[in-house]
Short mmCIF file of C-alpha atoms and ligand atoms in Angstrom, two decimals:
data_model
loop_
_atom_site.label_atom_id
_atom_site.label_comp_id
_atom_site.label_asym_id
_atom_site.label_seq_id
_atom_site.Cartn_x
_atom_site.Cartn_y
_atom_site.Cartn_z
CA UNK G 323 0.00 0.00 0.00
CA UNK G 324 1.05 3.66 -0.81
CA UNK G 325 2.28 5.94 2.59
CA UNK G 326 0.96 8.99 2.51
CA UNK G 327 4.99 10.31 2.94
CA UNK G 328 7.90 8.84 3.09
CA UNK G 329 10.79 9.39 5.17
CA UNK G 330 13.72 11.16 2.88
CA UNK G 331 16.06 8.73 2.47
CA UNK G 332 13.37 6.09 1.91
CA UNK G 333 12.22 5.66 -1.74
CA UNK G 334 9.05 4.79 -2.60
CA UNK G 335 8.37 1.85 -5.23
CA UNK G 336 9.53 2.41 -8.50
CA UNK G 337 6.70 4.59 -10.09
CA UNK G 338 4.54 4.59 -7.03
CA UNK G 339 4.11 8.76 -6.01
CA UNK G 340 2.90 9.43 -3.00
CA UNK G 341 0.56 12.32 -1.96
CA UNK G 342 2.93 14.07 0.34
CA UNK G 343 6.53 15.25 0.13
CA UNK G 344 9.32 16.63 2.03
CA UNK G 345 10.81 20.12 0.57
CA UNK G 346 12.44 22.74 2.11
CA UNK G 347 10.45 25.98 1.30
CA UNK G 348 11.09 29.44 0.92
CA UNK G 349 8.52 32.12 2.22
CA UNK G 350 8.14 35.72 1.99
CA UNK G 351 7.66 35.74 5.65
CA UNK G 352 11.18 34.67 6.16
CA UNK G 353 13.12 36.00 3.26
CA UNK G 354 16.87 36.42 4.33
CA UNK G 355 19.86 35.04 4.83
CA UNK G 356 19.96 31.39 3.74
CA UNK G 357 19.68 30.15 7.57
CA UNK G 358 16.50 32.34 7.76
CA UNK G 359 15.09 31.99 4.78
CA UNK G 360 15.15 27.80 3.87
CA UNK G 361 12.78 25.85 6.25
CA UNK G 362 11.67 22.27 5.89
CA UNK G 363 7.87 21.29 5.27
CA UNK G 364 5.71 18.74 3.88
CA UNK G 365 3.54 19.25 0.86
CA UNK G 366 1.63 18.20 -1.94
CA UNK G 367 3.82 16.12 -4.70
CA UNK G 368 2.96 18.14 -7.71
CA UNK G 369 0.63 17.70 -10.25
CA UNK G 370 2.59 17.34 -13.72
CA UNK G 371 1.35 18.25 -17.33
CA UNK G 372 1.31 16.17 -20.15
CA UNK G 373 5.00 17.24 -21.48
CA UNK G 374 5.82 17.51 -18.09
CA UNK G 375 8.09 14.77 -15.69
CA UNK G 376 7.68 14.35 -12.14
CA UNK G 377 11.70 13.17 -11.17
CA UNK G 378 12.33 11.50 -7.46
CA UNK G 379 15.71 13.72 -6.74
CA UNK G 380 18.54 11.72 -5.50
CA UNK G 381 20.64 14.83 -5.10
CA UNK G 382 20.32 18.41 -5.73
CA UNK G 383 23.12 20.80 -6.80
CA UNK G 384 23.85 24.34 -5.05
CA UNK G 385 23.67 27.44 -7.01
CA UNK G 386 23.44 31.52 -6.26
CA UNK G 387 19.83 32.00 -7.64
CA UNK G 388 18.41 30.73 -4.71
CA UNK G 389 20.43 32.90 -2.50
CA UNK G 390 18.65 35.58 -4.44
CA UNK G 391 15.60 33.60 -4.11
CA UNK G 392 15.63 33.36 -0.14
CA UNK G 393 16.84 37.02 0.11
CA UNK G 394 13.73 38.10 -2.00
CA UNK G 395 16.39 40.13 -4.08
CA UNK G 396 16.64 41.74 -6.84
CA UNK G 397 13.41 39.95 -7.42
CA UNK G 398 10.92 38.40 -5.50
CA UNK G 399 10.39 35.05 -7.34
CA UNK G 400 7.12 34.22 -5.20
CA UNK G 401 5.48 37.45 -6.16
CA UNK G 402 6.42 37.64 -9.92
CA UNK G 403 4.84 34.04 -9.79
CA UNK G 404 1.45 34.97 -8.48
CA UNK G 405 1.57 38.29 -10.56
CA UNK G 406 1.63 35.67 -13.67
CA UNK G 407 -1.28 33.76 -12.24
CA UNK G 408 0.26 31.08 -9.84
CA UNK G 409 -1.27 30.29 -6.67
CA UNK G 410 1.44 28.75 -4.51
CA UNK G 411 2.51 31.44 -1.84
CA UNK G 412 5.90 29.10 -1.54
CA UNK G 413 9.18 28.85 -3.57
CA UNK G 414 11.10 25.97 -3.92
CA UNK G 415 14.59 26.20 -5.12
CA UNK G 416 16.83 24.09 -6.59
CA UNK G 417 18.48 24.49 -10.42
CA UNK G 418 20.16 20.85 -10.70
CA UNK G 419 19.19 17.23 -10.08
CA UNK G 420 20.06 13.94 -10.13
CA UNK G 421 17.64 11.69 -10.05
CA UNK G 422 15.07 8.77 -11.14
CA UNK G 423 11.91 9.28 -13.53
CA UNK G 424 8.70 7.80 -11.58
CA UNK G 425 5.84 9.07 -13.79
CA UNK G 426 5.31 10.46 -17.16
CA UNK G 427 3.18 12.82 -18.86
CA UNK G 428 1.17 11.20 -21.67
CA UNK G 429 3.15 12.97 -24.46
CA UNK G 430 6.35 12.73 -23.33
CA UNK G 431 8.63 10.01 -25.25
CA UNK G 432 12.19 10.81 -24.65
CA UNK G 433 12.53 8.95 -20.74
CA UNK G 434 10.20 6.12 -19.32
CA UNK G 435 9.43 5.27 -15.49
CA UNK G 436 13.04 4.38 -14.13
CA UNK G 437 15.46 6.30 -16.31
CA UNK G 438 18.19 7.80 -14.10
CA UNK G 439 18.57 11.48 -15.23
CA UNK G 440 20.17 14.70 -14.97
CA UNK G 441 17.99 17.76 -15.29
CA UNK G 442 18.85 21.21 -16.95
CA UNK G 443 17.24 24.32 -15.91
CA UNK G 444 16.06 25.77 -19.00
CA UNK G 445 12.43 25.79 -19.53
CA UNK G 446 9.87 27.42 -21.70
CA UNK G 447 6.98 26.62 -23.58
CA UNK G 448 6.83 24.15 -25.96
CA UNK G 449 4.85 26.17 -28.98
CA UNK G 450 6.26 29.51 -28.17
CA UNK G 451 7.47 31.72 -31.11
CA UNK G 452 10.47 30.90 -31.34
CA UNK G 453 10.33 27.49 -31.53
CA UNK G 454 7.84 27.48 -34.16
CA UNK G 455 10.14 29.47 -35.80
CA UNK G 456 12.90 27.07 -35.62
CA UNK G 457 14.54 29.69 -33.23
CA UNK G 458 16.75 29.42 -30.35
CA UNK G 459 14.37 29.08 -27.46
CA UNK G 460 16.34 31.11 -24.89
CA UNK G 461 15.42 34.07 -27.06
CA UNK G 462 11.78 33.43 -26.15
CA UNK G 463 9.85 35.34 -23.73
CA UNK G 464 9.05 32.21 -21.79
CA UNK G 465 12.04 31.26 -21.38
CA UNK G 466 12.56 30.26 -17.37
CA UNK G 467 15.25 28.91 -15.16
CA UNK G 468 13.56 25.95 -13.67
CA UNK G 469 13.87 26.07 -10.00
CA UNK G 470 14.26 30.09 -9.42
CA UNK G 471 12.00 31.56 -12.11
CA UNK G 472 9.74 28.35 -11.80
CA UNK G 473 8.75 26.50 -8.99
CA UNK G 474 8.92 22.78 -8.13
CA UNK G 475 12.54 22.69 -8.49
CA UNK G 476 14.98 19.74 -7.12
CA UNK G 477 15.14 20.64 -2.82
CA UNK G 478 12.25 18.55 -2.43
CA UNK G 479 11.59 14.46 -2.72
CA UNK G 480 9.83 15.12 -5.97
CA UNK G 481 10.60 17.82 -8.87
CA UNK G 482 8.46 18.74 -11.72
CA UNK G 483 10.80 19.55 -15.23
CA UNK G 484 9.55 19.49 -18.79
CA UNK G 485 10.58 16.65 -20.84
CA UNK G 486 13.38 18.07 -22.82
CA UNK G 487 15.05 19.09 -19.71
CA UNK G 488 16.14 15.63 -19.22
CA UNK G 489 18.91 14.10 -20.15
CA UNK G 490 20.85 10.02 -19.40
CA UNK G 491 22.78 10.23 -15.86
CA UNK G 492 26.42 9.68 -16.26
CA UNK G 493 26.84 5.92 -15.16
CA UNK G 494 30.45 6.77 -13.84
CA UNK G 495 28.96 9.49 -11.19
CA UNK G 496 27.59 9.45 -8.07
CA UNK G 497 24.25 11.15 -7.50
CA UNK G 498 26.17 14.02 -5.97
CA UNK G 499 28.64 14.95 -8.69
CA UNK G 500 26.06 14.09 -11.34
CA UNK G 501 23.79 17.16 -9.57
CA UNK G 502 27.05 19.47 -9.48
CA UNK G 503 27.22 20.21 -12.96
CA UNK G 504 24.85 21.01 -15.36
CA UNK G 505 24.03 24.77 -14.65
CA UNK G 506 27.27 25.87 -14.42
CA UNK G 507 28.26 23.45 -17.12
CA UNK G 508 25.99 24.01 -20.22
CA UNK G 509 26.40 28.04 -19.40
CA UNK G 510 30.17 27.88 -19.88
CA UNK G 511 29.49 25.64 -22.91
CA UNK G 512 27.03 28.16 -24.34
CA UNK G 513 29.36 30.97 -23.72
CA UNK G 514 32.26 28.91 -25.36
CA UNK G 515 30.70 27.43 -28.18
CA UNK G 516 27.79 29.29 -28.63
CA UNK G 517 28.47 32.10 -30.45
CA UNK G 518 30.12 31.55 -34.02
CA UNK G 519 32.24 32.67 -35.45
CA UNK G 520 33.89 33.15 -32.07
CA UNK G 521 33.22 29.94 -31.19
CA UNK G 522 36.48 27.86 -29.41
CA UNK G 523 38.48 25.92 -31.88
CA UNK G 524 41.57 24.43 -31.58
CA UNK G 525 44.91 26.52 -30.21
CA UNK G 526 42.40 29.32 -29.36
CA UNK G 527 43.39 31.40 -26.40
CA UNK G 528 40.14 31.50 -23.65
CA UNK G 529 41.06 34.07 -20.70
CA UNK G 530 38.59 32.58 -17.69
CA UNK G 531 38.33 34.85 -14.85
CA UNK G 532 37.35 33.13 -11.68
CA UNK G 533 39.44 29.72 -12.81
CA UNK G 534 38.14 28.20 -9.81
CA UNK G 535 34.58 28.60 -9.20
CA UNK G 536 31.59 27.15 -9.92
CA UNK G 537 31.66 28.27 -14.34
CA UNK G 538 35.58 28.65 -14.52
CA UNK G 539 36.15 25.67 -13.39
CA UNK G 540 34.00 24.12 -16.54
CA UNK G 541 35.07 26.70 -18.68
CA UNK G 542 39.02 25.64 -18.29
CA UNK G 543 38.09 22.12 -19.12
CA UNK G 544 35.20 22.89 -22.02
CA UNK G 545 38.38 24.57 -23.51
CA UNK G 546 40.77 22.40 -23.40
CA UNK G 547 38.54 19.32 -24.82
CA UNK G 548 38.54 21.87 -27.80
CA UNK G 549 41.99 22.14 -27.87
CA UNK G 550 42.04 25.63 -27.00
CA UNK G 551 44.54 27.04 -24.27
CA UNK G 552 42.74 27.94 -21.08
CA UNK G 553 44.61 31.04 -18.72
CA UNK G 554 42.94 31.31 -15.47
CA UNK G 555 42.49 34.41 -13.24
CA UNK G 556 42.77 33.03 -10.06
CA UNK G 557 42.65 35.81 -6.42
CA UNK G 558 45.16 33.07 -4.57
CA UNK G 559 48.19 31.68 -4.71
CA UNK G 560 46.44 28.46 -3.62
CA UNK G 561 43.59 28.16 -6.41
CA UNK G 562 46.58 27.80 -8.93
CA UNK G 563 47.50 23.64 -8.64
CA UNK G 564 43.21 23.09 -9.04
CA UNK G 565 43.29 25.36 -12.05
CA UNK G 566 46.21 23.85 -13.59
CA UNK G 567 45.40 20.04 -12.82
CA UNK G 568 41.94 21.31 -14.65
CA UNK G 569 44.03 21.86 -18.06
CA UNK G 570 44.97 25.23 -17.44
CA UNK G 571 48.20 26.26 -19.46
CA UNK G 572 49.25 29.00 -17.03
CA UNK G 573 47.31 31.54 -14.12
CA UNK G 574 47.51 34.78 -13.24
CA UNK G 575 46.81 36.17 -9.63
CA UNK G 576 44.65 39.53 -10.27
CA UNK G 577 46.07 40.38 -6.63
CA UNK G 578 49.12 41.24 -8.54
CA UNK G 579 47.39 44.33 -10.25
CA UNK G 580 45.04 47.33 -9.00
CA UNK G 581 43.61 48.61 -12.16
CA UNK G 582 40.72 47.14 -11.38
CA UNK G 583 37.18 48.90 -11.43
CA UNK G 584 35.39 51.26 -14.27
CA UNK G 585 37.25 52.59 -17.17
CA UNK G 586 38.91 56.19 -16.53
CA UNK G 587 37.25 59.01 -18.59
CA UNK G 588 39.49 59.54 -22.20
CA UNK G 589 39.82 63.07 -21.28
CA UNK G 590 41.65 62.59 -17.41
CA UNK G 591 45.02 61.65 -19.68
CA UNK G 592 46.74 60.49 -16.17
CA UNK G 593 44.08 58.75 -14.34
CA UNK G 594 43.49 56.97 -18.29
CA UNK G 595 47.22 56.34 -18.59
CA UNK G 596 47.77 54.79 -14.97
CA UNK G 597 44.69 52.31 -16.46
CA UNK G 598 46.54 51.81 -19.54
CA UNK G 599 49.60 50.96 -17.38
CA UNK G 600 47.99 48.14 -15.14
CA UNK G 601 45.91 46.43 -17.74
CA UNK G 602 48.88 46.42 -20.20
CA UNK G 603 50.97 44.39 -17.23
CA UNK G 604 48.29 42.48 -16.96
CA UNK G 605 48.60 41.65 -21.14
CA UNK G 606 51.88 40.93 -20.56
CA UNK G 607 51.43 38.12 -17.88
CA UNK G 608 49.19 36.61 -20.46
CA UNK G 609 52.19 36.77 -23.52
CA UNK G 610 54.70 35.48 -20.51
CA UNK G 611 52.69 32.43 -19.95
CA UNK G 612 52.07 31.98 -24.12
CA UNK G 613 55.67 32.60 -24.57
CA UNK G 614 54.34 34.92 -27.85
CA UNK G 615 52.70 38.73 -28.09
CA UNK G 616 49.08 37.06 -28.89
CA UNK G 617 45.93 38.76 -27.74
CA UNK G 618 43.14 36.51 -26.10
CA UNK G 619 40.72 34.86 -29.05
CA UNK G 620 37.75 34.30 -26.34
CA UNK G 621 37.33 36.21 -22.82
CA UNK G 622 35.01 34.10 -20.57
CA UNK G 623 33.51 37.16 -18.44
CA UNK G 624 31.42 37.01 -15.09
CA UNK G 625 32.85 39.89 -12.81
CA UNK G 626 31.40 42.15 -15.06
CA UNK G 627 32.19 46.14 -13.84
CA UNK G 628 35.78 45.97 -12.35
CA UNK G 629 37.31 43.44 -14.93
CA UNK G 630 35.25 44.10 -18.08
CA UNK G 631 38.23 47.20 -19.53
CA UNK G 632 40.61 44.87 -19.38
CA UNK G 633 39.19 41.85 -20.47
CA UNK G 634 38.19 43.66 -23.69
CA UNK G 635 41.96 45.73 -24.45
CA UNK G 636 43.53 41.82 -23.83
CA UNK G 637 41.11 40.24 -26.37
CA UNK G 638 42.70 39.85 -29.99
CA UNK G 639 41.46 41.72 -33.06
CA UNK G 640 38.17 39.97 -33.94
CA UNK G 641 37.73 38.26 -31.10
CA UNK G 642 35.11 37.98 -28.23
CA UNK G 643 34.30 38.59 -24.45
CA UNK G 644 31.21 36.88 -23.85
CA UNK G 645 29.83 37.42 -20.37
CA UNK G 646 26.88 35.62 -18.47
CA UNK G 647 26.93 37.56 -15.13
CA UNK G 648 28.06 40.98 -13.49
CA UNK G 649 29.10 39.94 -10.19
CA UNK G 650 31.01 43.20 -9.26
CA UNK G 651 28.94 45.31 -10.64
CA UNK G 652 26.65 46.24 -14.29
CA UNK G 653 28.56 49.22 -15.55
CA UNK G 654 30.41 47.57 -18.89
CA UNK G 655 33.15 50.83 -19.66
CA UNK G 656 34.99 50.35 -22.31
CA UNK G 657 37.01 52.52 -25.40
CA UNK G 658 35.22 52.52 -28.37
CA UNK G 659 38.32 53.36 -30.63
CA UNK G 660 40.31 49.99 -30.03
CA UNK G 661 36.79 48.40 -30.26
CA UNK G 662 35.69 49.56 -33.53
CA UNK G 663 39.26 49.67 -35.12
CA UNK G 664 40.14 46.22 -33.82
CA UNK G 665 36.43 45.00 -34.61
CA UNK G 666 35.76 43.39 -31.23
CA UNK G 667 33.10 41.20 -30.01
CA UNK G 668 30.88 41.86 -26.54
CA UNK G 669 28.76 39.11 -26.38
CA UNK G 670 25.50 38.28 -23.62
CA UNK G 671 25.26 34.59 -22.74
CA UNK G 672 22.55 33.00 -20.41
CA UNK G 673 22.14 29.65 -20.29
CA UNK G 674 21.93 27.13 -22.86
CA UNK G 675 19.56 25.77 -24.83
CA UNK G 676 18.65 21.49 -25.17
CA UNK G 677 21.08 21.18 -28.19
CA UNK G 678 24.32 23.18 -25.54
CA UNK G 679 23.11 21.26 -22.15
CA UNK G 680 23.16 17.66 -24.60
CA UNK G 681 26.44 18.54 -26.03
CA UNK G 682 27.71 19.34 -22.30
CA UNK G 683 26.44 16.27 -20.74
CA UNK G 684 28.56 14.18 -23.69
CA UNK G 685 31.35 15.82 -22.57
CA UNK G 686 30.66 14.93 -19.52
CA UNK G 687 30.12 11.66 -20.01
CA UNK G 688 33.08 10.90 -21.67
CA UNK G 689 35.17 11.86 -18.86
CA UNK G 690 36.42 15.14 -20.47
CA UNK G 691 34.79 17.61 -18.07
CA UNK G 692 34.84 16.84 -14.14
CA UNK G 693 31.48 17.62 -12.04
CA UNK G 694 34.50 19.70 -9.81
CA UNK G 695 31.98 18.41 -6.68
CA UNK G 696 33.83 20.19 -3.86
CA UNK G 697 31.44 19.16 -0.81
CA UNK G 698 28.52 17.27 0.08
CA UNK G 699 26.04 18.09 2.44
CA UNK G 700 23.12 15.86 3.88
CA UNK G 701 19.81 17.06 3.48
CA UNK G 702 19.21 18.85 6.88
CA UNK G 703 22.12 20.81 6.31
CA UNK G 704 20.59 22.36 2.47
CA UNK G 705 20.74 26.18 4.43
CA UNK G 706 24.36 25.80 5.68
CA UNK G 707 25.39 24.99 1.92
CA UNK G 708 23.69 28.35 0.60
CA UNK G 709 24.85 29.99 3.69
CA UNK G 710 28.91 29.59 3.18
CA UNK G 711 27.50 30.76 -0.95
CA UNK G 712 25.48 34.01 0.68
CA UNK G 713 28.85 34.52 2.82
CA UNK G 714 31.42 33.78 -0.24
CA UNK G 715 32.93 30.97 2.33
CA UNK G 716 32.29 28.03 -0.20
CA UNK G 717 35.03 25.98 -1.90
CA UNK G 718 36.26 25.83 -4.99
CA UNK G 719 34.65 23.79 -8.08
CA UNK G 720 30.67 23.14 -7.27
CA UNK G 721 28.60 21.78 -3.96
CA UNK G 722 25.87 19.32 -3.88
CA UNK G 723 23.18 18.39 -1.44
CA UNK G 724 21.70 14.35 -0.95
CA UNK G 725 18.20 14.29 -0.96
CA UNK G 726 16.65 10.86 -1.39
CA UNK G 727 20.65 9.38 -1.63
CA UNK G 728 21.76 8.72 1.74
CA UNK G 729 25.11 7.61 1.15
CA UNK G 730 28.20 10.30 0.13
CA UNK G 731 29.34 8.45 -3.40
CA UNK G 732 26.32 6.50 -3.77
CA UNK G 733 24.82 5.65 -7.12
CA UNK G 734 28.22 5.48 -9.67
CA UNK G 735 27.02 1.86 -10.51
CA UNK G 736 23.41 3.77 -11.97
P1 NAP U 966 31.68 31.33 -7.84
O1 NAP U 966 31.86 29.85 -7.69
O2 NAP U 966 31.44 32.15 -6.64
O3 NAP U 966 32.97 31.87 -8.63
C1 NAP U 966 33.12 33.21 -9.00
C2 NAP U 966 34.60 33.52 -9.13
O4 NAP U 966 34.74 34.87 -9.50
C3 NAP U 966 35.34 33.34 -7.83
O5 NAP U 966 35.93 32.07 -7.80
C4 NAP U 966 36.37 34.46 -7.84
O6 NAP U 966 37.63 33.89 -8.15
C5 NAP U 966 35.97 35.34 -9.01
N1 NAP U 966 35.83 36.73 -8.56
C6 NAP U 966 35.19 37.18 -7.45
N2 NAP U 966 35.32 38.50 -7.35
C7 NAP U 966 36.06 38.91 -8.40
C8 NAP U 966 36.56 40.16 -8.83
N3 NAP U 966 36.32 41.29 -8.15
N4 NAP U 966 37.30 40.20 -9.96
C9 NAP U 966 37.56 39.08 -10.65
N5 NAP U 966 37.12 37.85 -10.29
C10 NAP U 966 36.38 37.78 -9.18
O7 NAP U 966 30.45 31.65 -8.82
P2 NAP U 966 30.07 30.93 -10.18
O8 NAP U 966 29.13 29.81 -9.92
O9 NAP U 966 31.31 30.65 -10.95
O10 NAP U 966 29.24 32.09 -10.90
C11 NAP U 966 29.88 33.28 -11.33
C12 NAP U 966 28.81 34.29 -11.76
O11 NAP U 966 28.12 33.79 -12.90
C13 NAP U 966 27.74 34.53 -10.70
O12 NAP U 966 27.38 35.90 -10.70
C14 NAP U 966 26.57 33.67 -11.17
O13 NAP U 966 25.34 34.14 -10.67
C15 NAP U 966 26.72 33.83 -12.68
N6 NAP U 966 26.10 32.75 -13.46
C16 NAP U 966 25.29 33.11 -14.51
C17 NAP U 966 24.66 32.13 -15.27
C18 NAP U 966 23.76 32.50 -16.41
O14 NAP U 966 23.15 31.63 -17.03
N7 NAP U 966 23.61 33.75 -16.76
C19 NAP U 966 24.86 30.78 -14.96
C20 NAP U 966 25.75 30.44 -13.92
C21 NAP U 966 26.36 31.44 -13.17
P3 NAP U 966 39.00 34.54 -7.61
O15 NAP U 966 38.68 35.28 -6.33
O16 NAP U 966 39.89 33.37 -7.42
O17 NAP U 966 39.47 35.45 -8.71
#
């Protein structure tokens, strides 16, 4: 006979869903600091739509949206949500999963009852415009990040995801690395190999600031499967052996420079030419480490404001900075003479679509990218994980939580 709930830890039959489920919620009420703002509940399992999957999470991986999401900053996902028509007064988080598939909407055909899968977090509807238009789908208004802009994401027993957002496990992971991932993964693949004709080919140079965190560290090795040559920006002296043992051909501590922040104005000659002066060193640590004056052919970009003038003078003549994030700050400065004249590239990048998140996963799968799984945590201690994120205290490479796996390394046979 079907429980009403079961205990996390303790699956249910294969394919048998149970009314209830444990989650750990977000609230308006208690929007703050991860500690404050996560709180475990029980709820109803979700009802799922005919293109739609309802996945029993083994393990769920750790990202910053739903630090924003428990903060209730810069937007309050709950609201937005019921603005749009939703009912549930409740957010739950959660932007990667491992898992098992234990029902099936009536159209879907790509996974059956069983499958072990790894979900990606782009969603949006299935006939919107630009898929009838044979158009890239993150272009579409309905695009959503499944699990921050949409609810029913993996920090619960059961997650709802649309079909396409599934694709085979990695039989060689455990639950935990195979949740570590995907986000970070197919966004670093986008922004590498997503925007032709600046996309990475062999011998390119990729600059990757942050070599160590949760998108560097799957940008270094998305490069070097291509046969590019990854540099990383690392802050410490320590990060350098990870980046390197990644496939990095050489890192650069930015704590060796402090030209950092917004471009000077062109007129202010000697604020513009003390710039000049510390981003130029900074070229030059690049040439040391290529042993040749080249410029960079692709600039993987997240800090955004205080890195973004230097990122573009280092990038070669027809090349690219593509950016997904600005994590110091949203004010892009940059000189518009070298830009035109050296016909330069500044390129957005969210996401991926099905096509980018597939190609990742292969990667993955052939044991050319690494999950990077720093640290796993059990599933009462979901806040602390976010927490160390909120307070920049997390390790290098990506973090994972165990939701209906209760054993650390569990699941590689799958
Ligand atoms: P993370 O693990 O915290 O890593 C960020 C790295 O940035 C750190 O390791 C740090 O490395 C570096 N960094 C911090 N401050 C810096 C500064 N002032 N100048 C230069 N580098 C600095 O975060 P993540 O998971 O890699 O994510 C990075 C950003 O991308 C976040 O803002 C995230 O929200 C965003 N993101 C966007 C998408 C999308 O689809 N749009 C997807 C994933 C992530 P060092 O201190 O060693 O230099």
């Amino acid at each position: 006979m079907t429980k009403e709930l079961y205990p996390i830890g303790e699956a249910p039959p294969l394919g048998v869903v149970p009314p209830k489920m444990h989650a750990w919620l977000i609230r308006p009420e208690r929007f703050g600091e991860p500690m404050k703002a996560f709180a475990q509940e029980v709820i109803d399992v979700p009802d799922i739509a005919e293109d739609e999957v309802l996945v029993y999470v083994m393990a769920a991986g750790v990202n910053y949206n739903n630090v924003w999401a428990g903060l209730g900053i810069p937007v309050n996902v709950i609201a937005a949500r019921n603005k749009a028509g939703e009912r549930e007064d409740f957010h739950i988080g959660g932007s990667d999963a491992s898992g098992i598939v234990y029902k099936v909407g009536r159209q879907v055909k790509n996974v059956k009852v069983g499958d072990h899968v790894v979900a990606h977090c782009g969603s949006w509807q299935k006939d919107c415009p630009m898929v009838r238009k044979g158009k890239d789908p993150m272009y579409d208004n309905s695009f959503r990040i499944w699990g921050y802009e949409t609810n029913y994401g993996s920090f619960a027993q059961f997650t709802k995801v649309q079909d396409h957002q599934l694709v085979p496990k990695p039989a060689h992971l455990s639950w935990e690395a195979a949740a570590a991932y995907m986000l970070v993964g197919a966004t670093s693949y986008r922004m590498l190999t997503g925007w032709a004709p600046n996309n990475v080919k062999e011998d390119d140079v990729v600059l990757v600031w942050g070599g160590a965190g949760g998108i560097g560290c799957m940008a270094i090795q998305i490069a070097r499967a291509f046969g590019a040559k990854p540099i990383a920006v690392v802050s410490d002296a320590s990060k350098v052996d990870y980046c390197m043992k990644l496939g990095a051909i050489g890192c650069i501590n930015r704590n060796d420079f402090d030209h950092w922040g917004m471009l000077p104005h062109w007129k202010d000659q000697a604020a513009y030419g003390q710039w000049l002066k510390g981003a130029r060193g900074f070229g030059a640590a690049i040439w040391e480490i290529l042993g040749e004056k080249r410029g960079v052919d692709i600039v993987f970009e997240h800090p955004g404001e205080t890195t973004i003038p230097t990122s573009i003078l280092v990038c070669e003549t027809g090349g690219m900075v593509t950016i997904c994030a600005g994590t110091t700050g949203f004010n892009a400065t940059l000189d518009l003479r070298y830009h035109w004249m050296r016909q330069k590239r500044l390129q957005g990048s969210h996401f991926a679509n099905d096509e980018q998140a597939r190609g990742l996963n292969d990667l993955v799968m052939a044991g050319k990218v690494d999950p990077c799984l720093s640290r796993t945590f059990t599933y009462n201690q979901l806040p602390d994980a976010h927490q160390l994120m909120y307070e920049n205290k997390h390790p290098s490479g990506n973090m994972s939580v165990l939701i209906g796996a209760t054993e650390m390394e569990s699941g590689k046979t799958a």
